Amino acid sequence: MREKMPDNQFSDEELDGLIAPSPGDRRIPSLRKRYLIATTLITILLYGGALLTQLYVSSRSETSITNLEHRNKAAHAIHALLNAVISTEMQLDAFMLSPNTELRDKVHDATEHTYQAHNRLSKSDWFNTASQQKLTAIGHDLSQLRKDVLRLMEKRENLVEHFPIIRILGQTGQESYLQFNTAAMLAIESLGNSDEFEAQRKIQVLQAVYSDWLEMMVDFRHYIINLLGKFYEHNLPLQAHELELRYSALHDKLTALHKNSNAFDLDIAVSLEQMLKATERWYQSLERINALGQLGYDSSALPFMQNTIEPQFSHIFNSLKQLENSIESSFEEDVSALSSIAKNTVNALLILSSIGLVLVITGYLYFERAILLPITLVANALRAEATGGPVSKLPRYNIGEIQNLTDAFFDMRQQIHERQDALEHQALHDALTGLPNRLLLRDRMEQAINFAQRDNGNFALLLLDLDRFKEINDSLGHYTGDLLLQAFSKRIRPLLRQSDTIARLGGDEFAILLAGSTSHQAYPIAQKLLDNLETPFLIQDNVLYLSCSIGISQYPKHATEPEEISRMADVAMYEAKKNHARIAVYNVSFDKHNLRRLSLANELKHAINENQLSLAYQPQVDVGLREFCGLEVLLRWHHPHFGPVRPDEFIQIAENSGLIGSLTEWVIENTMKQCRTWKEKNICYGTVAINLSMYNLQDPDFPGLLSRMLEKWELGPSDIALEITESAMLADIESAQKTLQRFDEMGIEIAVDDYGTGFSSLAYLKKLPIRKLKIDKSFVTDMTTDDNDAVIVRSTIDMAHNLGFMVVAEGVEKAETLNLLDILDCDIAQGYWVSKPMPIDELEAWLDEQKNIRYLYKNRASQQHAERPTKSSKENKL
């Protein structure tokens, strides 16, 4: 937070009185106006003296000046031609290093300028016969040079052929350079402007490493230029060795920092790893360049450049130098004539110089008092403002620009304070709801802890998590969800005291800090919040009901540190959500379960990625034929610490953590892979049923994923079936209907799992493309002893058959149950009497014995035939 301004600073009212001119003030004169007046006077004085001197000199030097003018024009023309030749050489060198169309055009333009400069030089009046002959020879040399330059450029057109090093620099060297710079700057910036000694030490270490990298890059560029060009070839081995040494030193530093990365923050550790990788990639490009450098480059262009082009440039330069020397020698003739003029001119110049010196000293004293001193005061005020120190009062000035600078400083100071306040508010408040965020909540908790320690008091923390908020986002969109969060925040705030703090921690999670309250006092407040939520929200013509789960923790009863207080409220909240209690006060007995849940949630993704899960298969039999007809695949997880984890437990974790898509994809992938293996072994496995979650039905891309999997493993739609619970379909009946319709169009069989345990309704059954109903085992297991269960099973079978569905009975654990299902015309049975779920090796052995098992079923049926009631008698009993 921003520190309070020092007491010796002046207020905004004082600033206004200090800076703003009073109504009686005259207009402040401008420094520009004063400067113009002074410079005009000085100019008139100096110009007058110069004019008198010029009249004296011109009367005696018209002839000499005329000669000098001719020579000067010739000299300028020679320099122009020399510069044009130099420009041609430079453009040609650039083309040699990076041949392309643009540089080729520049070389053509440079040679054209050379011819133009030569033509202008030929028209000069000064040259004698010998000089004209020399100039003609230079013209022939330029013509030959132009032809040879064209030949050289043709040899250099193919850049990659002659300089493969450039490709390496573009592909690897530049990428590693940018990667290292980005990672280094992110690492340094992440430490911020902290004045702490440890942070400064880390910044110095990172800056030293970054400085070593930049120095190595400078040497690397010199090495590449020398390697590609024609200079310093004897230094190449030494430069390569120096680069090796620099790389070894830098790599050792980065390796040491990376090994000790636990001393840095996570972001800096990641940046160090990126810097180390970028350095190694750069070194790989250096090795490739060195390898190419041993082979040499440009078997034709470079010798032509050195043996033909460069001698021509040297010859032309020497010829132009000879012309310059002839002009310089002719100057001596006029120097003696002008020497007398110079002697008389010196005296005049001394007088003018003395006057100018006096004016300079006077101007400096005025500049120091009127400009430098005020600017120094403003600079000191800026420095004090930047460091948070006291800002000295600045006097008013009688110079407009200086006063404007002072006014601008105080305007800037006021705007900075306003922006700083706005940034602090943004940093400490949630952008959507305007409530305090997690950072401000922690600050308030620390203040509450200080007050509680001083007064031996308490405070309570409520952690609120909105129930089923994700479904609102998924169904109505995130914009509607944002409006609902804003409405929720506005409704909750009036229910609390002014001293209480409500904060949004992120997503659908809120926290309330009740100052001076115990957990017992907080409980009725939490109940009051829940009662208030019974009134629905009207969001964009949608009536939305909202509920939440609340966890309560207390200081100092449960914890004394902000993090622990928040964690314990979080534990209590999850306990409330788990037990549907809506409100829960933290109890130490909650932690073991929540630690297990958190551990499982953190390790489930790793288990999916590392194939630590396994599949078990439970056979199904045709009730009438007593023959094997299919399998249901079941997911298993044996945790290395917790042991076997129940599927309903880790599947719920996967749904809550967003891993259900990856988990289902893993099951489908491994199931189809096993089916492919069975096909190759000619093992008959019937149809394999796979269970889906409601989140899979809400995923529009899931049918496409299933289709790609079938194509990948070369399976048909009849090889698999999909099982969906009633609750999964009813969660979003429209979305489920679209997804299931796509499955049906693909030819995949769909079964309703655990039928009878949810909100059973014929309305959705006739809308959805269902082919099977699986009666829940809770009705099947005891149907031979419980007439109510038997009636439910019989009614379900009759109803399903009338709708055209097949019926699967789960939980068949004895022969009597199977016989009764046969009487009731049930189609398929599944349960421990048929077989328990088995891993792959046991299942394959079981499948190999299916012929014997078929006879065994029939023998058992024959043995129990006498005891088994007939269908008619059983129906009468029912």
Short mmCIF file of N, CA and C in Angstrom, two decimals, residues 73-91 110-111 113-121 127 135 138 142 145 312-325 328:
data_model
loop_
_atom_site.label_atom_id
_atom_site.label_comp_id
_atom_site.label_asym_id
_atom_site.label_seq_id
_atom_site.Cartn_x
_atom_site.Cartn_y
_atom_site.Cartn_z
N LYS A 73 35.44 23.94 -56.26
CA LYS A 73 34.45 23.16 -56.99
C LYS A 73 35.04 21.85 -57.47
N ALA A 74 36.29 21.93 -57.96
CA ALA A 74 36.93 20.70 -58.40
C ALA A 74 37.16 19.74 -57.22
N ALA A 75 37.58 20.32 -56.09
CA ALA A 75 37.81 19.47 -54.91
C ALA A 75 36.51 18.82 -54.45
N HIS A 76 35.41 19.62 -54.41
CA HIS A 76 34.11 19.04 -54.03
C HIS A 76 33.70 17.95 -54.99
N ALA A 77 33.95 18.18 -56.29
CA ALA A 77 33.58 17.16 -57.28
C ALA A 77 34.39 15.89 -57.07
N ILE A 78 35.72 16.08 -56.76
CA ILE A 78 36.55 14.89 -56.49
C ILE A 78 36.04 14.15 -55.25
N HIS A 79 35.71 14.91 -54.20
CA HIS A 79 35.18 14.27 -52.98
C HIS A 79 33.85 13.57 -53.26
N ALA A 80 33.02 14.21 -54.08
CA ALA A 80 31.73 13.57 -54.41
C ALA A 80 31.97 12.27 -55.15
N LEU A 81 32.93 12.29 -56.10
CA LEU A 81 33.23 11.05 -56.82
C LEU A 81 33.83 10.01 -55.88
N LEU A 82 34.72 10.46 -55.00
CA LEU A 82 35.32 9.53 -54.03
C LEU A 82 34.25 8.92 -53.13
N ASN A 83 33.33 9.75 -52.64
CA ASN A 83 32.24 9.24 -51.79
C ASN A 83 31.35 8.27 -52.55
N ALA A 84 31.12 8.57 -53.85
CA ALA A 84 30.29 7.67 -54.65
C ALA A 84 30.97 6.32 -54.83
N VAL A 85 32.32 6.35 -55.05
CA VAL A 85 33.05 5.08 -55.17
C VAL A 85 33.02 4.32 -53.84
N ILE A 86 33.22 5.05 -52.73
CA ILE A 86 33.16 4.40 -51.40
C ILE A 86 31.79 3.80 -51.16
N SER A 87 30.73 4.57 -51.53
CA SER A 87 29.36 4.06 -51.36
C SER A 87 29.14 2.80 -52.17
N THR A 88 29.70 2.78 -53.40
CA THR A 88 29.57 1.58 -54.24
C THR A 88 30.24 0.39 -53.56
N GLU A 89 31.43 0.64 -52.99
CA GLU A 89 32.13 -0.46 -52.32
C GLU A 89 31.36 -0.96 -51.10
N MET A 90 30.79 -0.01 -50.33
CA MET A 90 30.03 -0.40 -49.13
C MET A 90 28.78 -1.19 -49.51
N GLN A 91 28.05 -0.72 -50.52
CA GLN A 91 26.85 -1.44 -50.94
C GLN A 91 27.21 -2.82 -51.48
N ALA A 110 24.31 2.93 -56.80
CA ALA A 110 25.60 3.49 -56.39
C ALA A 110 26.53 3.65 -57.61
N THR A 111 26.57 2.64 -58.48
CA THR A 111 27.42 2.77 -59.68
C THR A 111 26.92 3.89 -60.60
N HIS A 113 25.40 6.64 -59.60
CA HIS A 113 25.82 7.88 -58.96
C HIS A 113 27.31 8.14 -59.22
N THR A 114 28.08 7.06 -59.28
CA THR A 114 29.52 7.21 -59.56
C THR A 114 29.73 7.82 -60.96
N TYR A 115 28.99 7.34 -61.96
CA TYR A 115 29.11 7.90 -63.30
C TYR A 115 28.68 9.36 -63.33
N GLN A 116 27.61 9.68 -62.64
CA GLN A 116 27.15 11.07 -62.59
C GLN A 116 28.18 11.99 -61.94
N ALA A 117 28.78 11.49 -60.82
CA ALA A 117 29.81 12.29 -60.15
C ALA A 117 31.02 12.49 -61.07
N HIS A 118 31.36 11.47 -61.85
CA HIS A 118 32.50 11.59 -62.78
C HIS A 118 32.18 12.62 -63.87
N ASN A 119 30.94 12.63 -64.36
CA ASN A 119 30.56 13.62 -65.39
C ASN A 119 30.64 15.04 -64.85
N ARG A 120 30.18 15.24 -63.60
CA ARG A 120 30.26 16.58 -63.02
C ARG A 120 31.71 17.01 -62.84
N LEU A 121 32.56 16.06 -62.45
CA LEU A 121 33.98 16.38 -62.28
C LEU A 121 34.62 16.74 -63.63
N PHE A 127 40.77 21.95 -64.34
CA PHE A 127 41.70 20.91 -64.77
C PHE A 127 42.51 21.35 -65.99
N LEU A 135 41.74 12.12 -65.59
CA LEU A 135 40.29 11.99 -65.38
C LEU A 135 39.68 11.02 -66.38
N ILE A 138 40.41 7.53 -65.30
CA ILE A 138 39.51 7.13 -64.20
C ILE A 138 38.16 6.70 -64.76
N LEU A 142 36.30 3.16 -64.14
CA LEU A 142 34.94 3.04 -63.59
C LEU A 142 34.07 2.16 -64.48
N LEU A 145 35.09 -1.34 -63.84
CA LEU A 145 34.62 -1.74 -62.50
C LEU A 145 33.14 -2.09 -62.53
N GLN A 312 40.79 -2.85 -58.36
CA GLN A 312 40.23 -1.76 -59.15
C GLN A 312 39.82 -0.59 -58.26
N PHE A 313 39.17 -0.92 -57.10
CA PHE A 313 38.83 0.15 -56.16
C PHE A 313 40.08 0.88 -55.69
N SER A 314 41.12 0.13 -55.38
CA SER A 314 42.37 0.75 -54.90
C SER A 314 42.98 1.65 -55.98
N HIS A 315 42.95 1.19 -57.22
CA HIS A 315 43.52 1.99 -58.31
C HIS A 315 42.74 3.29 -58.48
N ILE A 316 41.41 3.20 -58.43
CA ILE A 316 40.59 4.40 -58.58
C ILE A 316 40.84 5.36 -57.42
N PHE A 317 40.96 4.81 -56.18
CA PHE A 317 41.22 5.67 -55.02
C PHE A 317 42.56 6.39 -55.19
N ASN A 318 43.59 5.69 -55.68
CA ASN A 318 44.91 6.30 -55.86
C ASN A 318 44.86 7.40 -56.93
N SER A 319 44.10 7.14 -57.99
CA SER A 319 44.00 8.16 -59.05
C SER A 319 43.33 9.42 -58.53
N LEU A 320 42.25 9.24 -57.75
CA LEU A 320 41.57 10.41 -57.17
C LEU A 320 42.47 11.13 -56.17
N LYS A 321 43.26 10.33 -55.44
CA LYS A 321 44.20 10.94 -54.49
C LYS A 321 45.23 11.80 -55.22
N GLN A 322 45.70 11.37 -56.37
CA GLN A 322 46.65 12.15 -57.16
C GLN A 322 46.03 13.47 -57.63
N LEU A 323 44.74 13.40 -58.03
CA LEU A 323 44.06 14.63 -58.42
C LEU A 323 43.95 15.60 -57.24
N GLU A 324 43.64 15.03 -56.05
CA GLU A 324 43.56 15.87 -54.85
C GLU A 324 44.90 16.52 -54.55
N ASN A 325 45.96 15.73 -54.71
CA ASN A 325 47.30 16.28 -54.42
C ASN A 325 47.65 17.43 -55.38
N GLU A 328 45.82 20.44 -54.13
CA GLU A 328 46.44 20.98 -52.93
C GLU A 328 47.73 21.75 -53.24
#
